[in-house]
């Protein structure tokens, strides 16, 4: 058996060990057939679905205590699912939490572990899907409590399986230093399309850097990124600009902003954050327009994505400038560069690959307030 420390979880979960005592399960009204005994503090919410489930106390296949919860999912029909859950107590809005739980199953089927609203609209705050297999496996993730809506920890099963559940833990996440300033490097493109930014179109081609830097117009600074769109034989032309990846360590509310304009008629452009539900579409015309999206991000990697789909018979252009990502719930009053000085080294050699003894030509660019006395030529 494994020694698990769940002492800090008792305020947020009842019986986090998911061990004895066990009590008869009390199913809610519905068509599902629910029977057996369930660990004290835990509940079933499956009777609404066309399922057949038997709960029991397991004393042989255990994890760190003398017993754990066994769930025999015998039948799942008509897009139903089995919900083994517990309401979470004492959540604080604006606080980050770390959840973990141990699972084992008889056959390989995906199991969902979610933090979800207890009431309508029953939205997942965060969710992880795991196929634990026949060895105990731990699933964990950090999440962020928002608002006052009651939440629950849910184990969801959509296929027949025997599942063992043990040792749940919900704790306040280790405080990470709140990120400050703009998290997007070279967000005003003063040194060109550099630092991990990329532009892709629906033909599968990456748009080369020399065709995209425009020093004649800018929302902030002295230059902007110009994405030229040429007519194609395809039904539609899709263009996507992606920022360099950003490592999110502190869960919470983030706001991304970007300035956009187009050459001709208004175009619908979406702005989103990768690996999140943060996304919104805007109608952009031929004058600079700063737009923003705000939402919750969990620890992991994200990126700013700007995407447009354009009719194939139109030649057009999109200008992009002043891209930002901040750990805050409202846009900044004005564009803030990530650093006061930006440096960029680029090469015009395709793929940046050189043969032995070949001359290497590098282009050096600076932006921002270069300190006096520093020669950057």
Coordinates of C-alpha atoms in Angstrom, one line a residue:
X1 CA 0.0 0.0 0.0
X2 CA 1.0 3.6 -0.7
X3 CA 1.1 6.2 2.1
X4 CA -1.0 9.2 1.0
X5 CA -1.3 12.5 2.9
X6 CA -4.8 13.7 2.7
X7 CA -5.0 15.7 5.9
X8 CA -5.2 19.1 4.1
X9 CA -8.1 17.8 1.9
X10 CA -10.6 17.1 4.8
X11 CA -11.9 20.7 4.8
X12 CA -12.8 20.5 1.1
X13 CA -13.8 16.8 0.8
X14 CA -15.6 14.5 3.2
X15 CA -13.8 11.1 3.4
X16 CA -11.1 11.9 0.9
X17 CA -9.6 8.4 1.5
X18 CA -12.8 7.0 -0.2
X19 CA -12.7 4.2 2.4
X20 CA -15.0 3.0 5.2
X21 CA -17.6 3.6 6.5
X22 CA -19.8 2.6 3.5
X23 CA -23.5 3.3 3.4
X24 CA -26.4 2.2 1.2
X25 CA -26.4 4.3 -2.0
X26 CA -29.5 6.5 -2.4
X27 CA -30.1 7.1 -6.1
X28 CA -32.0 10.1 -7.3
X29 CA -35.3 9.5 -9.2
X30 CA -34.8 8.2 -12.8
X31 CA -34.6 5.2 -15.1
X32 CA -31.2 4.1 -14.0
X33 CA -30.7 1.0 -11.8
X34 CA -28.3 1.9 -9.0
X35 CA -27.5 -0.4 -6.1
X36 CA -25.0 -1.3 -3.4
X37 CA -23.0 0.7 -0.8
X38 CA -21.0 3.8 -1.3
X39 CA -18.2 5.5 0.6
X40 CA -19.5 8.0 3.2
X41 CA -19.5 11.5 1.8
X42 CA -19.7 10.4 -1.8
X43 CA -22.8 10.2 -4.0
X44 CA -24.2 8.8 -7.2
X45 CA -25.9 11.0 -9.8
X46 CA -26.6 8.4 -12.6
X47 CA -30.3 7.5 -12.2
X48 CA -31.3 10.1 -14.8
X49 CA -29.5 7.9 -17.4
X50 CA -30.2 4.5 -18.9
X51 CA -27.5 2.8 -16.8
X52 CA -27.0 -0.1 -14.4
X53 CA -24.4 0.4 -11.7
X54 CA -23.5 -1.6 -8.6
X55 CA -21.3 0.1 -5.8
X56 CA -19.4 -2.0 -3.3
X57 CA -16.7 -1.8 -0.7
X58 CA -13.4 -3.3 -2.0
X59 CA -11.1 -4.9 0.6
X60 CA -8.7 -6.8 -1.7
X61 CA -7.7 -4.5 -4.5
X62 CA -6.8 -1.5 -2.4
X63 CA -4.5 1.5 -2.7
X64 CA -3.3 3.0 0.6
X65 CA -6.1 2.1 3.0
X66 CA -7.9 -1.1 4.1
X67 CA -10.8 -0.4 1.6
X68 CA -11.7 1.7 -1.4
X69 CA -14.7 2.2 -3.7
X70 CA -15.5 -0.4 -6.3
X71 CA -17.9 0.6 -9.1
X72 CA -19.3 -2.1 -11.4
X73 CA -20.7 -0.3 -14.5
X74 CA -22.8 -3.0 -16.0
X75 CA -24.7 -1.1 -18.6
X76 CA -24.6 2.3 -20.3
X77 CA -27.1 3.0 -23.1
X78 CA -28.5 6.0 -25.0
X79 CA -25.6 8.3 -24.5
X80 CA -25.8 7.9 -20.7
X81 CA -23.0 8.2 -18.2
X82 CA -22.3 7.2 -14.7
X83 CA -21.5 10.0 -12.2
X84 CA -19.7 9.2 -8.9
X85 CA -19.2 12.6 -7.2
X86 CA -18.9 14.7 -4.1
X87 CA -19.8 18.4 -3.6
X88 CA -16.7 20.5 -2.9
X89 CA -16.9 22.6 0.3
X90 CA -15.3 25.9 1.1
X91 CA -14.2 26.9 -2.4
X92 CA -12.9 30.5 -2.5
X93 CA -13.4 32.5 -5.7
X94 CA -10.1 33.5 -7.2
X95 CA -8.2 30.7 -5.6
X96 CA -6.2 28.1 -7.4
X97 CA -6.5 24.4 -6.3
X98 CA -4.8 21.1 -7.1
X99 CA -6.9 18.0 -7.5
X100 CA -5.7 14.4 -7.5
X101 CA -7.3 11.0 -7.3
X102 CA -6.2 7.3 -7.9
X103 CA -7.9 5.0 -10.4
X104 CA -7.7 1.4 -11.5
X105 CA -9.9 -0.4 -14.0
X106 CA -10.7 -3.9 -15.3
X107 CA -10.4 -3.0 -19.0
X108 CA -9.0 -0.1 -20.9
X109 CA -11.7 2.6 -21.2
X110 CA -11.4 6.3 -20.9
X111 CA -12.4 7.8 -17.5
X112 CA -13.2 11.5 -17.0
X113 CA -12.2 13.3 -13.8
X114 CA -13.9 16.8 -13.7
X115 CA -14.5 19.7 -11.5
X116 CA -18.0 20.7 -12.6
X117 CA -20.9 23.1 -11.6
X118 CA -23.5 21.3 -9.5
X119 CA -26.3 23.2 -11.1
X120 CA -27.2 24.5 -14.5
X121 CA -25.5 25.0 -16.9
X122 CA -23.5 22.1 -15.4
X123 CA -20.3 23.5 -17.0
X124 CA -16.9 21.8 -16.5
X125 CA -14.4 24.1 -14.8
X126 CA -11.7 21.7 -15.7
X127 CA -11.5 18.1 -16.8
X128 CA -8.9 15.4 -17.4
X129 CA -9.5 12.1 -19.3
X130 CA -7.4 9.1 -18.4
X131 CA -7.3 5.4 -19.3
X132 CA -5.8 4.0 -16.0
X133 CA -5.6 0.4 -17.0
X134 CA -5.0 -2.5 -14.5
X135 CA -2.4 -0.6 -12.4
X136 CA -3.2 2.1 -10.0
X137 CA -2.7 5.5 -11.7
X138 CA -2.9 9.0 -10.4
X139 CA -4.7 11.7 -12.3
X140 CA -4.1 15.3 -11.2
X141 CA -4.5 18.9 -12.4
X142 CA -4.7 22.4 -11.2
X143 CA -7.8 24.5 -11.6
X144 CA -9.1 27.9 -10.6
X145 CA -12.3 28.6 -8.7
X146 CA -14.5 31.4 -10.1
X147 CA -17.7 33.0 -8.9
X148 CA -19.9 31.5 -6.2
X149 CA -21.5 28.6 -8.2
X150 CA -21.4 25.3 -6.1
X151 CA -18.9 22.9 -7.6
X152 CA -18.3 19.1 -7.4
X153 CA -15.6 16.6 -8.0
X154 CA -17.0 14.1 -10.6
X155 CA -15.8 10.7 -11.9
X156 CA -17.6 10.0 -15.2
X157 CA -17.8 6.7 -17.0
X158 CA -19.5 6.1 -20.4
X159 CA -18.8 2.4 -21.0
X160 CA -19.2 -0.8 -19.0
X161 CA -16.1 -1.4 -16.8
X162 CA -15.2 -2.2 -13.2
X163 CA -13.5 0.8 -11.7
X164 CA -11.7 1.2 -8.4
X165 CA -11.4 4.7 -6.9
X166 CA -9.2 5.8 -3.9
X167 CA -7.4 8.6 -2.2
X168 CA -8.8 11.9 -3.5
X169 CA -7.1 15.1 -2.7
X170 CA -8.2 18.7 -3.2
X171 CA -5.8 21.3 -1.8
X172 CA -5.0 24.9 -2.3
X173 CA -2.4 25.1 -5.1
X174 CA 1.1 26.1 -4.2
X175 CA 1.2 29.9 -4.8
X176 CA 3.2 30.8 -7.8
X177 CA 4.5 34.2 -8.5
X178 CA 1.9 36.1 -10.4
X179 CA 3.3 36.9 -13.9
X180 CA 3.7 40.6 -14.5
X181 CA 3.7 42.6 -17.7
X182 CA 3.1 41.5 -21.3
X183 CA 3.8 37.8 -21.7
X184 CA 4.1 38.0 -25.5
X185 CA 7.6 38.7 -26.9
X186 CA 7.9 41.1 -29.8
X187 CA 4.2 41.8 -29.7
X188 CA 4.5 45.0 -31.8
X189 CA 6.7 43.3 -34.4
X190 CA 9.3 46.1 -34.2
X191 CA 12.1 43.6 -35.1
X192 CA 10.1 41.7 -37.7
X193 CA 8.3 38.3 -37.5
X194 CA 10.6 36.9 -34.9
X195 CA 10.8 35.2 -31.5
X196 CA 8.6 32.3 -32.4
X197 CA 5.7 34.1 -34.2
X198 CA 4.5 32.3 -37.3
X199 CA 1.9 32.8 -40.1
X200 CA 0.2 30.0 -41.8
X201 CA -2.3 29.8 -44.7
X202 CA -4.7 27.1 -45.9
X203 CA -2.4 26.1 -48.7
X204 CA -0.1 24.7 -46.0
X205 CA 2.6 27.3 -46.7
X206 CA 4.2 29.5 -44.1
X207 CA 4.3 33.1 -45.2
X208 CA 7.9 34.3 -45.4
X209 CA 9.1 37.2 -43.1
X210 CA 10.2 39.7 -45.8
X211 CA 6.7 40.0 -47.1
X212 CA 5.0 40.7 -43.8
X213 CA 6.8 43.6 -42.1
X214 CA 5.2 47.0 -42.7
X215 CA 6.9 50.2 -41.5
X216 CA 4.4 52.6 -43.0
X217 CA 1.6 52.0 -40.5
X218 CA 1.4 50.9 -36.9
X219 CA -1.0 51.0 -33.9
X220 CA 1.9 51.1 -31.5
X221 CA 5.6 51.7 -32.2
X222 CA 6.9 52.1 -35.7
X223 CA 5.9 48.9 -37.6
X224 CA 3.2 46.3 -37.8
X225 CA 2.8 42.9 -39.3
X226 CA 1.2 42.9 -42.8
X227 CA -0.3 39.6 -44.0
X228 CA -1.0 39.7 -47.7
X229 CA -3.7 37.5 -49.0
X230 CA -3.8 36.5 -52.6
X231 CA -6.7 35.0 -54.6
X232 CA -6.6 31.2 -54.7
X233 CA -8.5 28.4 -56.5
X234 CA -9.6 27.1 -53.1
X235 CA -13.1 27.7 -51.9
X236 CA -11.9 29.8 -49.0
X237 CA -8.5 31.1 -47.8
X238 CA -7.7 30.6 -44.1
X239 CA -4.9 32.6 -42.5
X240 CA -3.6 32.0 -39.0
X241 CA -1.1 34.0 -37.0
X242 CA 0.3 32.2 -33.9
X243 CA 2.3 33.7 -31.1
X244 CA 5.2 31.9 -29.5
X245 CA 4.0 29.5 -26.7
X246 CA 3.5 31.0 -23.2
X247 CA 4.0 28.8 -20.2
X248 CA 1.2 29.4 -17.8
X249 CA 2.1 28.5 -14.2
X250 CA -0.4 30.6 -12.2
X251 CA -4.0 29.7 -12.9
X252 CA -6.4 32.6 -13.2
X253 CA -8.0 35.2 -15.4
X254 CA -5.9 36.4 -18.4
X255 CA -6.6 39.0 -21.0
X256 CA -5.2 39.0 -24.5
X257 CA -5.4 42.2 -26.7
X258 CA -4.3 42.8 -30.3
X259 CA -4.8 45.6 -32.8
X260 CA -6.1 44.7 -36.3
X261 CA -7.2 46.3 -39.5
X262 CA -7.8 45.1 -43.1
X263 CA -7.3 46.6 -46.6
X264 CA -10.8 46.3 -48.1
X265 CA -14.2 45.3 -46.9
X266 CA -14.7 44.3 -43.2
X267 CA -13.6 40.7 -42.4
X268 CA -14.6 38.5 -39.4
X269 CA -11.4 37.6 -37.5
X270 CA -11.3 35.3 -34.4
X271 CA -9.0 35.9 -31.5
X272 CA -8.4 32.9 -29.2
X273 CA -6.0 31.5 -26.7
X274 CA -4.7 28.0 -27.4
X275 CA -5.6 25.1 -25.1
X276 CA -8.5 27.0 -23.6
X277 CA -12.1 28.0 -24.2
X278 CA -11.2 31.7 -24.6
X279 CA -12.3 32.7 -28.1
X280 CA -14.2 35.5 -29.7
X281 CA -14.9 36.8 -33.2
X282 CA -14.7 40.4 -34.3
X283 CA -15.7 42.3 -37.5
X284 CA -12.6 44.3 -38.5
X285 CA -12.6 47.2 -40.9
X286 CA -9.9 49.3 -42.6
X287 CA -9.1 51.4 -39.5
X288 CA -7.0 50.2 -36.5
X289 CA -9.2 48.4 -33.9
X290 CA -7.9 47.1 -30.7
X291 CA -9.8 44.0 -29.5
X292 CA -9.5 41.9 -26.4
X293 CA -10.5 38.4 -25.0
X294 CA -10.6 37.5 -21.4
X295 CA -10.9 34.1 -19.7
X296 CA -9.5 31.5 -17.3
X297 CA -6.3 29.7 -18.0
X298 CA -5.0 26.6 -16.2
X299 CA -1.3 25.7 -15.8
X300 CA 0.1 24.6 -19.1
X301 CA 1.0 26.1 -22.5
X302 CA -1.0 28.6 -24.4
X303 CA -0.6 30.9 -27.4
X304 CA -2.4 33.8 -29.0
X305 CA -4.2 32.7 -32.2
X306 CA -5.5 35.2 -34.8
X307 CA -7.5 33.6 -37.6
X308 CA -9.4 34.8 -40.6
X309 CA -11.3 33.0 -43.4
X310 CA -11.6 35.0 -46.6
X311 CA -13.4 34.5 -49.9
X312 CA -11.1 33.1 -52.7
X313 CA -11.8 35.8 -55.2
X314 CA -10.5 38.6 -53.0
X315 CA -7.0 40.0 -52.7
X316 CA -6.7 41.5 -49.3
X317 CA -4.4 42.2 -46.4
X318 CA -4.5 42.1 -42.6
X319 CA -2.4 44.2 -40.4
X320 CA -1.6 43.0 -36.9
X321 CA 0.1 45.0 -34.1
X322 CA 0.3 45.5 -30.3
X323 CA -0.3 41.9 -29.3
X324 CA -0.5 41.4 -25.5
X325 CA -1.3 38.7 -22.9
X326 CA -1.6 39.8 -19.3
X327 CA -2.5 38.2 -16.0
X328 CA -5.5 40.4 -15.4
X329 CA -9.2 40.4 -16.1
X330 CA -9.4 43.7 -18.0
X331 CA -7.3 45.0 -21.0
X332 CA -4.4 47.4 -20.3
X333 CA -5.2 51.1 -21.1
X334 CA -2.5 51.0 -23.8
X335 CA 0.0 48.7 -25.4
X336 CA 2.9 47.5 -23.1
X337 CA 5.9 45.8 -24.7
X338 CA 7.3 42.8 -23.0
X339 CA 10.7 44.4 -22.6
X340 CA 12.0 48.0 -23.0
X341 CA 14.6 46.8 -25.5
X342 CA 14.2 44.0 -28.1
X343 CA 16.9 42.4 -30.1
X344 CA 16.5 40.1 -33.1
X345 CA 19.0 38.1 -35.2
X346 CA 17.6 36.6 -38.4
X347 CA 18.9 34.9 -41.5
X348 CA 17.5 35.1 -45.0
X349 CA 18.8 31.6 -45.8
X350 CA 15.7 29.2 -46.2
X351 CA 15.5 26.9 -43.3
X352 CA 18.5 28.7 -41.7
X353 CA 20.7 25.8 -43.0
X354 CA 24.3 26.5 -44.2
X355 CA 26.8 24.3 -45.9
X356 CA 30.4 24.0 -44.7
X357 CA 32.5 27.1 -45.4
X358 CA 29.4 29.0 -46.7
X359 CA 29.2 32.7 -45.8
X360 CA 26.7 33.3 -43.0
X361 CA 24.7 36.6 -43.3
X362 CA 22.8 37.6 -40.2
X363 CA 20.4 40.6 -39.9
X364 CA 20.5 42.4 -36.6
X365 CA 17.5 44.5 -35.5
X366 CA 16.7 46.4 -32.3
X367 CA 13.6 48.1 -31.0
X368 CA 12.8 50.2 -28.0
X369 CA 14.9 52.6 -26.0
X370 CA 18.5 51.3 -26.6
X371 CA 20.7 52.5 -23.7
X372 CA 23.0 55.5 -24.6
X373 CA 26.4 54.4 -25.5
X374 CA 25.4 51.0 -26.8
X375 CA 26.3 50.5 -30.5
X376 CA 23.9 48.1 -32.1
X377 CA 25.0 48.5 -35.7

